[in-house]
CSV table of C-alpha atoms and ligand atoms in Angstrom, one decimal:
chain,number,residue,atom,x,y,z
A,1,UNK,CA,34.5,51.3,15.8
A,2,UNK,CA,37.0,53.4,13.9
A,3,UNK,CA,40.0,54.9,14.4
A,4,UNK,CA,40.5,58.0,15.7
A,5,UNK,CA,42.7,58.7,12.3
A,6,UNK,CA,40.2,57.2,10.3
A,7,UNK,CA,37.3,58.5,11.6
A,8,UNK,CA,38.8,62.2,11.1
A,9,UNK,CA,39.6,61.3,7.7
A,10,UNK,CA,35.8,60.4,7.0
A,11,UNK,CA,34.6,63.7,8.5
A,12,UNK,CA,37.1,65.5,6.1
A,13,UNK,CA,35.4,63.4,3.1
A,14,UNK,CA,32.0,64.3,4.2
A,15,UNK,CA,33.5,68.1,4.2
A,16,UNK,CA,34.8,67.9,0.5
A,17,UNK,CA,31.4,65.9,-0.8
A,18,UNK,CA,29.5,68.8,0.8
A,19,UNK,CA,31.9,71.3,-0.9
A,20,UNK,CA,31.4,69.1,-3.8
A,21,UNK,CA,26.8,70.1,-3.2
A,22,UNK,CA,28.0,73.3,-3.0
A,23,UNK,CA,30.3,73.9,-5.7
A,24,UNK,CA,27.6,72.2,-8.7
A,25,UNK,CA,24.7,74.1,-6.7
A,26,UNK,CA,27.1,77.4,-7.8
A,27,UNK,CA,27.0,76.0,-11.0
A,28,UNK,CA,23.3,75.6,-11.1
A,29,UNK,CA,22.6,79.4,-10.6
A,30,UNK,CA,25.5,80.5,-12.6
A,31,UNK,CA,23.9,78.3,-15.5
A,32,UNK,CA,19.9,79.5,-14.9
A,33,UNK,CA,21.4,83.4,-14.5
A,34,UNK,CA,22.4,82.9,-18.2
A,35,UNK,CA,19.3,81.3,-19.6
A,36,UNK,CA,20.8,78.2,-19.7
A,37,UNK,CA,18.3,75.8,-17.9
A,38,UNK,CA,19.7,72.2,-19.0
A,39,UNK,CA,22.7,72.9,-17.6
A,40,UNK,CA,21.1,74.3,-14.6
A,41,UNK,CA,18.9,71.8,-14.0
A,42,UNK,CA,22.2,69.0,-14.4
A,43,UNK,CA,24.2,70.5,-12.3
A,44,UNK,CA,21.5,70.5,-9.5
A,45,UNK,CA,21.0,67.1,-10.0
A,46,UNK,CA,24.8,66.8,-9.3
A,47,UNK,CA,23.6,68.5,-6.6
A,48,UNK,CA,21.7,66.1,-5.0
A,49,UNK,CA,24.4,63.3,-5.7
A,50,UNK,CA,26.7,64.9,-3.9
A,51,UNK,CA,24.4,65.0,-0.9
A,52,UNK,CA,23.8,61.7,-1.2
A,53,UNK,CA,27.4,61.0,-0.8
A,54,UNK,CA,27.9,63.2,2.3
A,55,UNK,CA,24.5,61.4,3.8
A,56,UNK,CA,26.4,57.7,3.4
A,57,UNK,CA,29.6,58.9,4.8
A,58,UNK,CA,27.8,60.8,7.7
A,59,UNK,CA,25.4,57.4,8.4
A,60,UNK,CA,28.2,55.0,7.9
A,61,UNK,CA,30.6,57.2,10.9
A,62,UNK,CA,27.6,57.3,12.9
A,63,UNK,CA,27.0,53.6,12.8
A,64,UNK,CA,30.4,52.0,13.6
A,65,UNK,CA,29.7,54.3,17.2
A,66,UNK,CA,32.2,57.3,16.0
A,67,UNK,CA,30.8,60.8,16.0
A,68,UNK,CA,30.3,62.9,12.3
A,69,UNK,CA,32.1,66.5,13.6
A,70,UNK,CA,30.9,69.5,10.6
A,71,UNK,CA,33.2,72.1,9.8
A,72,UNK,CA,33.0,74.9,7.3
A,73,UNK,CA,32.4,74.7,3.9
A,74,UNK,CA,34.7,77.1,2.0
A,75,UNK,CA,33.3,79.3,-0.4
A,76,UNK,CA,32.9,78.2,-4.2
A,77,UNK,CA,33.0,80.0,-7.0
A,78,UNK,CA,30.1,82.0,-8.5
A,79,UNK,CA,31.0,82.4,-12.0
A,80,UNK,CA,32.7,80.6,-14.6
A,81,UNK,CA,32.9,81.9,-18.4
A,82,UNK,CA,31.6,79.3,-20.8
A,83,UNK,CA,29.5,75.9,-19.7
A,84,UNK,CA,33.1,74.2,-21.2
A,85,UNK,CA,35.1,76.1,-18.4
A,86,UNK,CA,32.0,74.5,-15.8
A,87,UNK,CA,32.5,71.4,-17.0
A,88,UNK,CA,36.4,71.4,-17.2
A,89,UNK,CA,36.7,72.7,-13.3
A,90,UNK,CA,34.0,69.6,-12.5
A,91,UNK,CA,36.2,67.0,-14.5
A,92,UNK,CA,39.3,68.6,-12.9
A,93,UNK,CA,37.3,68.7,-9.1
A,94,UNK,CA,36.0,64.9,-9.4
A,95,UNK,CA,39.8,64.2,-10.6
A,96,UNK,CA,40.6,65.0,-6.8
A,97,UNK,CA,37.7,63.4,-5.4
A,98,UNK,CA,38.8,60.2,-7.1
A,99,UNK,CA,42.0,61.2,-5.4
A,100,UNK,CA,40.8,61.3,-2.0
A,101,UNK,CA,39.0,57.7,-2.1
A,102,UNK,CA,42.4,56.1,-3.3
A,103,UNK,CA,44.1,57.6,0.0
A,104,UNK,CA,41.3,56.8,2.2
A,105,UNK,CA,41.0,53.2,1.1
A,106,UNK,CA,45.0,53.4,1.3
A,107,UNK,CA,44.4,54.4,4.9
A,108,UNK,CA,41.8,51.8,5.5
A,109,UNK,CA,44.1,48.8,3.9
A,110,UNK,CA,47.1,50.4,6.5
A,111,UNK,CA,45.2,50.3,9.4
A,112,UNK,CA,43.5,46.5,8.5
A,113,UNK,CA,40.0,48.4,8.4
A,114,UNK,CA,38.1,45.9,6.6
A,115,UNK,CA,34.8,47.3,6.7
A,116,UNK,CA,36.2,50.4,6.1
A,117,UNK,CA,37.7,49.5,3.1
A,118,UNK,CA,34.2,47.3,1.4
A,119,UNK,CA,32.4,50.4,2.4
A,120,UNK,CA,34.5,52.9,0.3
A,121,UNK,CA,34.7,50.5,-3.0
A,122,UNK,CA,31.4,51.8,-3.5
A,123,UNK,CA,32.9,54.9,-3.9
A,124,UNK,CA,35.6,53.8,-6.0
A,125,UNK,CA,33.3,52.5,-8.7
A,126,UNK,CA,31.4,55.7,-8.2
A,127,UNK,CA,34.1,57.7,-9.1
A,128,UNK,CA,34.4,56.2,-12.6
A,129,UNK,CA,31.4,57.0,-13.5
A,130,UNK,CA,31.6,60.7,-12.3
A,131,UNK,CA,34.3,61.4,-14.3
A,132,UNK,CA,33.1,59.4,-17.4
A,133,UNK,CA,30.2,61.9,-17.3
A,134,UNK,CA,32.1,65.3,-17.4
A,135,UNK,CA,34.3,63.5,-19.9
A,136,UNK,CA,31.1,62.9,-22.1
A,137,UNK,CA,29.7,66.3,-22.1
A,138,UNK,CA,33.0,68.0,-22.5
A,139,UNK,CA,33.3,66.2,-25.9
A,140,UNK,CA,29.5,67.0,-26.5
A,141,UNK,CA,31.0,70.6,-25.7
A,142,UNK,CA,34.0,70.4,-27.8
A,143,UNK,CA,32.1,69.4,-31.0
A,144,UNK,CA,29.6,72.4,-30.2
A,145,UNK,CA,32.5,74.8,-30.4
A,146,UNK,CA,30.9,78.1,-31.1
A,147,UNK,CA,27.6,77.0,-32.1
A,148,UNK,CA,24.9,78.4,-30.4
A,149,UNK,CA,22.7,76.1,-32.1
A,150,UNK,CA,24.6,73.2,-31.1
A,151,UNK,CA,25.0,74.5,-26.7
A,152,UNK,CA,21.2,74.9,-27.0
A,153,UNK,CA,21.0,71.0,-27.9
A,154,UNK,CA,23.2,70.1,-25.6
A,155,UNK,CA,21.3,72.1,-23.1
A,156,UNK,CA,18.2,70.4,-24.0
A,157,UNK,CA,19.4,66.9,-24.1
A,158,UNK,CA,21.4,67.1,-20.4
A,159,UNK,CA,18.7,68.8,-18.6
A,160,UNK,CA,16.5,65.4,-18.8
A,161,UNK,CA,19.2,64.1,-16.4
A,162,UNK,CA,16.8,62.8,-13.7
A,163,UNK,CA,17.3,63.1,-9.9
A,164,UNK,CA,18.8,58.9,-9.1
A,165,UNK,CA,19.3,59.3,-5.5
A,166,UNK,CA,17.1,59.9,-2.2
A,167,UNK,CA,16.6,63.3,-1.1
A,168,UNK,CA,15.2,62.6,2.5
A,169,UNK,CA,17.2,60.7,5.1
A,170,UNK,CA,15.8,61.1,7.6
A,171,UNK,CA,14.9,57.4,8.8
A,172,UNK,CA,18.3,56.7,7.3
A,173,UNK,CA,19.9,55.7,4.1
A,174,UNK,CA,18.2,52.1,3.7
A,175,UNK,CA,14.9,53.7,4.5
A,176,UNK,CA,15.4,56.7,2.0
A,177,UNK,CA,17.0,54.0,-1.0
A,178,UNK,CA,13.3,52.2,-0.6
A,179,UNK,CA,11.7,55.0,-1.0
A,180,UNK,CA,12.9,56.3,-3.8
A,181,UNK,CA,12.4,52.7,-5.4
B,1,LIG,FE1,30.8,62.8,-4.5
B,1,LIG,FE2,31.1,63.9,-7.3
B,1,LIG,O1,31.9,62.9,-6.0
């Protein structure tokens, strides 16, 4: 069982990875509206992650008997001027995911949450690698510059990002991981 504290902080995470699905879907269209189909097909990968995190969160309040409570999902953006400016906002929007896990674990270690706090590591680690990514294809970006040439590679080369996470849960998370194996 979690804390009453603990379990609203969860909720609000499960909020913030769903703006998270929301914001890179924004990113898809905004990317596929200007021809740019790598990118697009990326960021709805991204997509899908993101989902993925909200759907472990959501199973993981459920199953130490707390309920998951929904509230709105603000409103992302809908266009963004360059894929560099798309990629600079993610970088800048994962920065404050990562930030979030470090308080939550800090708020799990406070309140001598054990589980709490093994459960979120994988987050943590996670988080890493999220940013690592946007770092990456910010470089890739920055070494582009103004060559169309060059973004078109780049577009190429990301969109064979494949899809790494489940995308039904409904028999839960364990069920949809096999699955997917
Ligand atoms: Fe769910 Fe991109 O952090």
């Amino acid at each position: 069982m979690l804390s009453r504290k603990m379990e609203s902080a969860l909720n609000g995470q499960i909020n913030n990875e769903m703006y998270s699905a929301y914001l890179y879907m924004a990113m898809s269209s905004h990317a596929n509206d200007r021809g740019l189909k790598g990118f697009a097909a990326w960021f709805m990968v991204q997509y899908h992650e993101e989902m993925f995190h909200a759907m472990k969160l959501y199973e993981y309040v459920q199953r130490q008997g707390n309920s998951v409570k929904l509230e709105a999902i603000k409103q992302p953006p809908n266009t963004w001027k360059s894929p560099m400016e798309m990629f600079q906002q993610t970088l800048k929007h994962e920065q404050f995911i990562t930030s979030c896990f470090n308080e939550l674990t800090e708020l799990a270690i406070k309140e001598k949450d054990h589980a709490t706090q093994i459960f979120l590591q994988w987050y943590v680690t996670e988080q890493v690698e999220e940013e690592e990514n946007d770092n990456e294809i910010i470089g890739m970006l920055k070494v582009a510059g103004d060559n169309t040439h060059a973004l078109m590679m780049i577009d190429r080369d990301i969109g064979s990002r494949g899809t790494t996470v489940p995308t039904d849960y409904s028999r839960g998370i364990e069920a949809a991981l096999k699955a997917a194996q």
